[in-house]
Amino acid sequence: MSASPSTAVLQDAANWYLDLQEAPTNSELRASHHGWLAADATHRQAWARLEKLQGKLAIVPAGLAQPALSSASHKRRASIKLLGLLLMTGGVSGLAWQSTTFSNLRADQRTAAGERRSVRLDDGSTLQLNSATALNIDYSKKLREISLLQGEVLVQTAADQQARPLVVHTEQGSIRALGTRFLVRRENNLTQVRVLQHAVEVRTEQNLTPLRVNAGQQLWFGAGKTLALEPLESHADAWINGMLIVSDWPLPRFIAELARYRSGVLRCDPALSKLRISGAFQLADSDAILDNLSTTLGVKIQRLSRYWVSVGPV
């Protein structure tokens, strides 16, 4: 029986991951990585575990897949977090390491990357869960509460016979429905609310005075800050029908949005920020979208593996 990867080897895999994230087009670095993989079977096992973590579980925490790591200490923290995930998914017991990721896996409702789901609640309200979403539901005698742990949800409220308010909670605050249809999304320690019908009231820990967001408006808010109300972007709920519809988006923004619907890592070189894209895209086949981009925009699609794709200049 072959040996399992040691903690040191798993740490090496985590460090390779972060190095390649910083410089995905560096041919010398990729060659060194291939040499490391070829040197020992446990290296390949560790890398396979990392790819399984990315691709099958889709639970690499936000922040580890940043285009660049701002400092050596940031890189070390990210490396430790990733090592913890690798150890936990490998069945190592007794590790004193906590992650909200695994709370998400135990959520009342959750979807994997690329999956969408509709949930009908006891009061007749419906939830549409977008890709890689996790949430908990708690209906009591006084409140109807939904806690969004990760991802995005569309809430369609129904009249409640007990007249209980419906409130969506995130780490950054709460959104109270006012007989409405709205989207709530968590991203990078911020919450976004987009109102499709009627209105909602937003409260944060820093500002308990409710801020009303009406139909046709959207708002980002987070710890210590609430951004200005903005007009709602068109086709904000197109994902319900498996579509991504954009108008004059910078390519890196488009790629970041597309990445939400794939397992693993998909990133775009910031040097492509001047390229703009518009159109309607079927989310069911993101690889076809990427291949089309290489033809229409003349960019290079580099696949280090099925779960690790970079978009860069030719």
Short mmCIF file of C-alpha atoms in Angstrom, two decimals:
data_model
loop_
_atom_site.label_atom_id
_atom_site.label_comp_id
_atom_site.label_asym_id
_atom_site.label_seq_id
_atom_site.Cartn_x
_atom_site.Cartn_y
_atom_site.Cartn_z
CA MET A 1 0.00 0.00 0.00
CA SER A 2 1.40 3.39 -0.97
CA ALA A 3 2.03 5.96 1.74
CA SER A 4 -0.36 8.84 2.28
CA PRO A 5 0.91 12.41 1.91
CA SER A 6 2.51 13.76 5.06
CA THR A 7 1.57 17.11 6.54
CA ALA A 8 4.79 18.53 5.08
CA VAL A 9 3.88 17.34 1.59
CA LEU A 10 0.37 18.75 1.93
CA GLN A 11 1.94 22.05 3.00
CA ASP A 12 4.10 21.95 -0.12
CA ALA A 13 0.98 21.39 -2.24
CA ALA A 14 -0.72 24.37 -0.61
CA ASN A 15 2.32 26.54 -1.29
CA TRP A 16 2.49 25.41 -4.93
CA TYR A 17 -1.17 26.29 -5.28
CA LEU A 18 -0.59 29.83 -4.02
CA ASP A 19 2.57 30.32 -6.10
CA LEU A 20 0.74 29.26 -9.27
CA GLN A 21 -2.16 31.52 -8.37
CA GLU A 22 0.19 34.48 -8.33
CA ALA A 23 1.92 33.60 -11.62
CA PRO A 24 -0.22 31.17 -13.65
CA THR A 25 1.58 31.97 -16.93
CA ASN A 26 5.13 31.58 -15.56
CA SER A 27 6.51 28.69 -17.65
CA GLU A 28 9.54 28.18 -15.39
CA LEU A 29 7.31 27.92 -12.33
CA ARG A 30 4.99 25.46 -14.09
CA ALA A 31 7.96 23.32 -15.12
CA SER A 32 9.21 23.25 -11.53
CA HIS A 33 5.74 22.26 -10.37
CA HIS A 34 5.62 19.41 -12.88
CA GLY A 35 9.02 18.29 -11.61
CA TRP A 36 7.71 18.29 -8.04
CA LEU A 37 4.74 16.18 -9.10
CA ALA A 38 6.96 13.68 -10.92
CA ALA A 39 9.40 13.35 -8.01
CA ASP A 40 7.14 11.34 -5.67
CA ALA A 41 3.78 9.57 -5.69
CA THR A 42 2.76 11.31 -2.46
CA HIS A 43 3.22 14.67 -4.20
CA ARG A 44 0.74 13.60 -6.85
CA GLN A 45 -1.65 12.32 -4.17
CA ALA A 46 -1.48 15.64 -2.34
CA TRP A 47 -2.15 17.57 -5.53
CA ALA A 48 -5.05 15.27 -6.41
CA ARG A 49 -6.51 15.91 -2.97
CA LEU A 50 -6.24 19.65 -3.57
CA GLU A 51 -7.97 19.34 -6.96
CA LYS A 52 -10.69 17.23 -5.39
CA LEU A 53 -11.13 19.93 -2.76
CA GLN A 54 -11.54 22.53 -5.48
CA GLY A 55 -13.51 20.62 -8.03
CA LYS A 56 -15.77 18.18 -6.23
CA LEU A 57 -16.42 19.96 -2.96
CA ALA A 58 -16.05 23.49 -4.33
CA ILE A 59 -15.25 24.76 -0.84
CA VAL A 60 -11.99 26.68 -1.21
CA PRO A 61 -12.75 29.75 0.92
CA ALA A 62 -13.13 33.14 -0.70
CA GLY A 63 -9.84 34.98 -0.47
CA LEU A 64 -7.56 32.06 -1.35
CA ALA A 65 -8.17 32.51 -5.08
CA GLN A 66 -7.24 36.17 -5.26
CA PRO A 67 -5.39 37.38 -8.35
CA ALA A 68 -2.43 38.39 -6.18
CA LEU A 69 -1.39 37.97 -2.56
CA SER A 70 -0.60 41.33 -1.03
CA SER A 71 2.15 40.26 1.35
CA ALA A 72 4.23 37.35 2.59
CA SER A 73 2.22 37.22 5.81
CA HIS A 74 -1.04 37.14 3.82
CA LYS A 75 0.34 34.29 1.75
CA ARG A 76 1.36 32.40 4.89
CA ARG A 77 -2.13 32.80 6.42
CA ALA A 78 -3.75 31.63 3.21
CA SER A 79 -1.37 28.68 3.05
CA ILE A 80 -2.24 27.63 6.61
CA LYS A 81 -5.97 27.83 5.87
CA LEU A 82 -5.60 25.75 2.75
CA LEU A 83 -3.45 23.20 4.58
CA GLY A 84 -6.20 22.94 7.21
CA LEU A 85 -8.75 22.15 4.52
CA LEU A 86 -6.47 19.55 2.97
CA LEU A 87 -5.95 17.87 6.34
CA MET A 88 -9.64 17.89 7.21
CA THR A 89 -10.72 16.46 3.88
CA GLY A 90 -8.07 13.78 4.28
CA GLY A 91 -9.64 12.48 7.46
CA VAL A 92 -7.04 13.72 9.94
CA SER A 93 -8.67 13.81 13.36
CA GLY A 94 -8.06 16.08 16.31
CA LEU A 95 -7.11 19.10 14.24
CA ALA A 96 -7.98 22.26 16.15
CA TRP A 97 -8.99 24.25 13.12
CA GLN A 98 -12.40 25.76 12.54
CA SER A 99 -13.95 26.90 9.28
CA THR A 100 -17.36 28.24 8.39
CA THR A 101 -16.99 26.21 5.23
CA PHE A 102 -18.03 23.04 7.04
CA SER A 103 -20.97 24.80 8.63
CA ASN A 104 -22.06 25.54 5.09
CA LEU A 105 -21.89 21.84 4.28
CA ARG A 106 -24.35 21.20 7.13
CA ALA A 107 -26.73 23.96 6.08
CA ASP A 108 -30.47 23.31 5.72
CA GLN A 109 -30.26 23.97 1.99
CA ARG A 110 -27.17 24.13 -0.21
CA THR A 111 -26.09 23.87 -3.82
CA ALA A 112 -22.81 22.87 -5.38
CA ALA A 113 -20.92 24.94 -7.93
CA GLY A 114 -23.00 25.11 -11.10
CA GLU A 115 -26.16 23.83 -9.40
CA ARG A 116 -29.40 25.75 -8.86
CA ARG A 117 -32.39 24.71 -6.76
CA SER A 118 -35.91 25.90 -5.98
CA VAL A 119 -37.29 25.47 -2.44
CA ARG A 120 -40.90 26.04 -1.44
CA LEU A 121 -41.35 27.06 2.20
CA ASP A 122 -44.24 26.19 4.53
CA ASP A 123 -45.89 29.59 4.13
CA GLY A 124 -45.86 29.43 0.33
CA SER A 125 -42.78 31.61 -0.11
CA THR A 126 -40.15 30.30 -2.51
CA LEU A 127 -36.37 30.43 -2.53
CA GLN A 128 -34.21 30.08 -5.64
CA LEU A 129 -30.68 29.09 -4.65
CA ASN A 130 -27.93 30.08 -7.06
CA SER A 131 -24.65 28.24 -7.60
CA ALA A 132 -22.54 27.39 -4.51
CA THR A 133 -25.11 28.67 -2.02
CA ALA A 134 -25.81 27.62 1.56
CA LEU A 135 -28.54 28.83 3.91
CA ASN A 136 -30.49 27.97 7.03
CA ILE A 137 -34.24 28.39 7.55
CA ASP A 138 -35.86 29.11 10.92
CA TYR A 139 -39.60 29.70 11.14
CA SER A 140 -40.81 30.54 14.65
CA LYS A 141 -44.05 31.87 16.08
CA LYS A 142 -42.85 35.46 15.65
CA LEU A 143 -40.47 35.50 12.68
CA ARG A 144 -39.65 33.85 9.38
CA GLU A 145 -35.85 33.91 9.24
CA ILE A 146 -33.40 32.87 6.53
CA SER A 147 -29.65 32.98 7.20
CA LEU A 148 -27.59 33.19 4.02
CA LEU A 149 -24.20 31.65 4.77
CA GLN A 150 -22.77 31.73 1.26
CA GLY A 151 -23.77 32.48 -2.31
CA GLU A 152 -26.98 34.03 -3.58
CA VAL A 153 -30.70 33.51 -3.15
CA LEU A 154 -33.80 34.94 -4.78
CA VAL A 155 -36.67 35.31 -2.29
CA GLN A 156 -40.30 35.43 -3.43
CA THR A 157 -42.42 36.14 -0.37
CA ALA A 158 -45.97 34.95 0.22
CA ALA A 159 -48.58 36.42 2.57
CA ASP A 160 -48.23 34.80 5.97
CA GLN A 161 -51.38 33.80 7.86
CA GLN A 162 -49.62 34.62 11.13
CA ALA A 163 -48.40 38.00 9.84
CA ARG A 164 -44.80 37.14 10.70
CA PRO A 165 -42.10 39.34 9.13
CA LEU A 166 -39.67 37.60 6.75
CA VAL A 167 -36.05 38.55 7.37
CA VAL A 168 -32.90 37.45 5.56
CA HIS A 169 -29.74 37.59 7.68
CA THR A 170 -26.13 37.71 6.55
CA GLU A 171 -22.96 38.34 8.54
CA GLN A 172 -23.17 42.00 7.52
CA GLY A 173 -26.78 42.77 8.46
CA SER A 174 -30.41 41.90 7.78
CA ILE A 175 -32.99 42.50 5.06
CA ARG A 176 -36.67 42.66 5.96
CA ALA A 177 -39.10 41.92 3.14
CA LEU A 178 -41.98 44.30 2.51
CA GLY A 179 -44.13 41.99 0.38
CA THR A 180 -41.51 41.58 -2.27
CA ARG A 181 -39.26 39.67 -4.66
CA PHE A 182 -35.57 40.31 -4.15
CA LEU A 183 -32.05 38.92 -4.45
CA VAL A 184 -29.47 38.67 -1.67
CA ARG A 185 -25.84 37.85 -2.43
CA ARG A 186 -22.74 37.44 -0.26
CA GLU A 187 -19.34 38.22 -1.72
CA ASN A 188 -15.97 39.26 -0.26
CA ASN A 189 -17.35 40.19 3.19
CA LEU A 190 -20.10 42.29 1.62
CA THR A 191 -23.80 41.72 1.09
CA GLN A 192 -25.71 42.89 -1.95
CA VAL A 193 -29.48 43.26 -2.08
CA ARG A 194 -31.30 43.80 -5.38
CA VAL A 195 -35.02 44.46 -5.35
CA LEU A 196 -37.16 43.24 -8.24
CA GLN A 197 -40.61 44.01 -6.79
CA HIS A 198 -41.92 46.27 -4.00
CA ALA A 199 -39.25 47.04 -1.34
CA VAL A 200 -37.06 45.83 1.53
CA GLU A 201 -35.56 47.42 4.65
CA VAL A 202 -31.85 46.95 5.34
CA ARG A 203 -30.32 47.12 8.81
CA THR A 204 -26.65 46.73 9.70
CA GLU A 205 -24.87 46.46 13.05
CA GLN A 206 -23.50 49.97 12.56
CA ASN A 207 -26.83 51.48 11.45
CA LEU A 208 -29.97 50.06 13.02
CA THR A 209 -32.11 52.71 11.34
CA PRO A 210 -33.67 50.88 8.40
CA LEU A 211 -32.68 51.92 4.90
CA ARG A 212 -35.42 51.34 2.36
CA VAL A 213 -34.46 49.81 -0.99
CA ASN A 214 -37.21 50.00 -3.58
CA ALA A 215 -37.91 48.01 -6.72
CA GLY A 216 -35.36 48.85 -9.38
CA GLN A 217 -32.62 49.59 -6.84
CA GLN A 218 -29.62 47.69 -5.48
CA LEU A 219 -27.31 48.17 -2.52
CA TRP A 220 -24.00 46.79 -1.23
CA PHE A 221 -23.28 46.91 2.48
CA GLY A 222 -20.67 45.48 4.82
CA ALA A 223 -18.84 45.93 8.10
CA GLY A 224 -18.73 49.62 8.85
CA LYS A 225 -19.97 50.83 5.50
CA THR A 226 -23.05 51.08 3.36
CA LEU A 227 -22.56 52.07 -0.25
CA ALA A 228 -24.90 54.37 -2.13
CA LEU A 229 -28.11 53.09 -3.66
CA GLU A 230 -27.69 52.28 -7.34
CA PRO A 231 -30.09 51.51 -10.20
CA LEU A 232 -30.73 47.80 -10.52
CA GLU A 233 -28.72 46.20 -13.32
CA SER A 234 -30.88 44.64 -16.01
CA HIS A 235 -31.20 40.85 -16.11
CA ALA A 236 -30.02 40.50 -12.50
CA ASP A 237 -32.11 37.34 -12.13
CA ALA A 238 -31.21 35.77 -15.49
CA TRP A 239 -29.33 32.99 -13.68
CA ILE A 240 -32.69 31.49 -12.65
CA ASN A 241 -33.08 30.47 -16.29
CA GLY A 242 -29.46 29.36 -16.59
CA MET A 243 -28.32 32.54 -18.32
CA LEU A 244 -25.68 35.19 -17.74
CA ILE A 245 -26.66 38.37 -19.59
CA VAL A 246 -24.20 41.26 -19.58
CA SER A 247 -23.84 44.63 -21.28
CA ASP A 248 -20.43 46.24 -21.80
CA TRP A 249 -18.73 44.51 -18.87
CA PRO A 250 -14.93 44.55 -18.48
CA LEU A 251 -13.67 41.05 -19.25
CA PRO A 252 -12.18 40.43 -15.74
CA ARG A 253 -15.59 41.17 -14.20
CA PHE A 254 -17.27 38.79 -16.64
CA ILE A 255 -14.76 36.03 -15.87
CA ALA A 256 -15.17 36.56 -12.12
CA GLU A 257 -18.94 36.19 -12.51
CA LEU A 258 -18.59 33.11 -14.71
CA ALA A 259 -16.27 31.57 -12.11
CA ARG A 260 -19.18 31.40 -9.66
CA TYR A 261 -20.76 28.71 -11.82
CA ARG A 262 -17.71 26.43 -12.11
CA SER A 263 -15.84 24.16 -9.76
CA GLY A 264 -12.23 25.05 -9.08
CA VAL A 265 -10.39 28.21 -10.06
CA LEU A 266 -11.08 30.48 -13.03
CA ARG A 267 -9.21 33.76 -13.14
CA CYS A 268 -8.47 36.57 -15.57
CA ASP A 269 -5.34 38.63 -16.06
CA PRO A 270 -6.07 42.25 -15.00
CA ALA A 271 -4.21 43.33 -18.14
CA LEU A 272 -7.39 42.46 -20.07
CA SER A 273 -9.46 45.09 -18.23
CA LYS A 274 -9.84 47.21 -21.36
CA LEU A 275 -11.63 44.41 -23.20
CA ARG A 276 -15.42 44.71 -22.95
CA ILE A 277 -18.06 42.07 -23.46
CA SER A 278 -21.82 42.01 -24.04
CA GLY A 279 -24.20 39.16 -24.75
CA ALA A 280 -26.33 36.32 -23.40
CA PHE A 281 -24.50 33.18 -22.31
CA GLN A 282 -25.69 29.69 -21.34
CA LEU A 283 -24.21 28.86 -17.93
CA ALA A 284 -24.53 25.11 -18.46
CA ASP A 285 -21.37 25.04 -20.59
CA SER A 286 -18.81 27.53 -19.31
CA ASP A 287 -16.01 25.76 -21.20
CA ALA A 288 -17.78 26.56 -24.47
CA ILE A 289 -18.05 30.19 -23.37
CA LEU A 290 -14.31 30.31 -22.70
CA ASP A 291 -13.47 28.71 -26.03
CA ASN A 292 -15.68 31.26 -27.76
CA LEU A 293 -13.86 34.10 -25.98
CA SER A 294 -10.53 32.91 -27.36
CA THR A 295 -11.99 33.21 -30.87
CA THR A 296 -13.98 36.43 -30.54
CA LEU A 297 -11.65 38.43 -28.27
CA GLY A 298 -8.34 36.86 -29.16
CA VAL A 299 -7.43 35.91 -25.60
CA LYS A 300 -5.51 32.87 -24.42
CA ILE A 301 -7.29 30.18 -22.38
CA GLN A 302 -4.76 28.23 -20.35
CA ARG A 303 -5.92 25.04 -18.64
CA LEU A 304 -3.50 23.74 -16.02
CA SER A 305 -6.15 21.15 -15.15
CA ARG A 306 -9.90 20.73 -15.44
CA TYR A 307 -10.31 22.81 -12.28
CA TRP A 308 -7.66 25.43 -12.89
CA VAL A 309 -8.14 27.79 -15.83
CA SER A 310 -6.63 31.19 -16.57
CA VAL A 311 -7.59 33.78 -19.18
CA GLY A 312 -4.76 35.99 -20.38
CA PRO A 313 -3.36 37.89 -23.32
CA VAL A 314 -2.02 35.94 -26.28
#
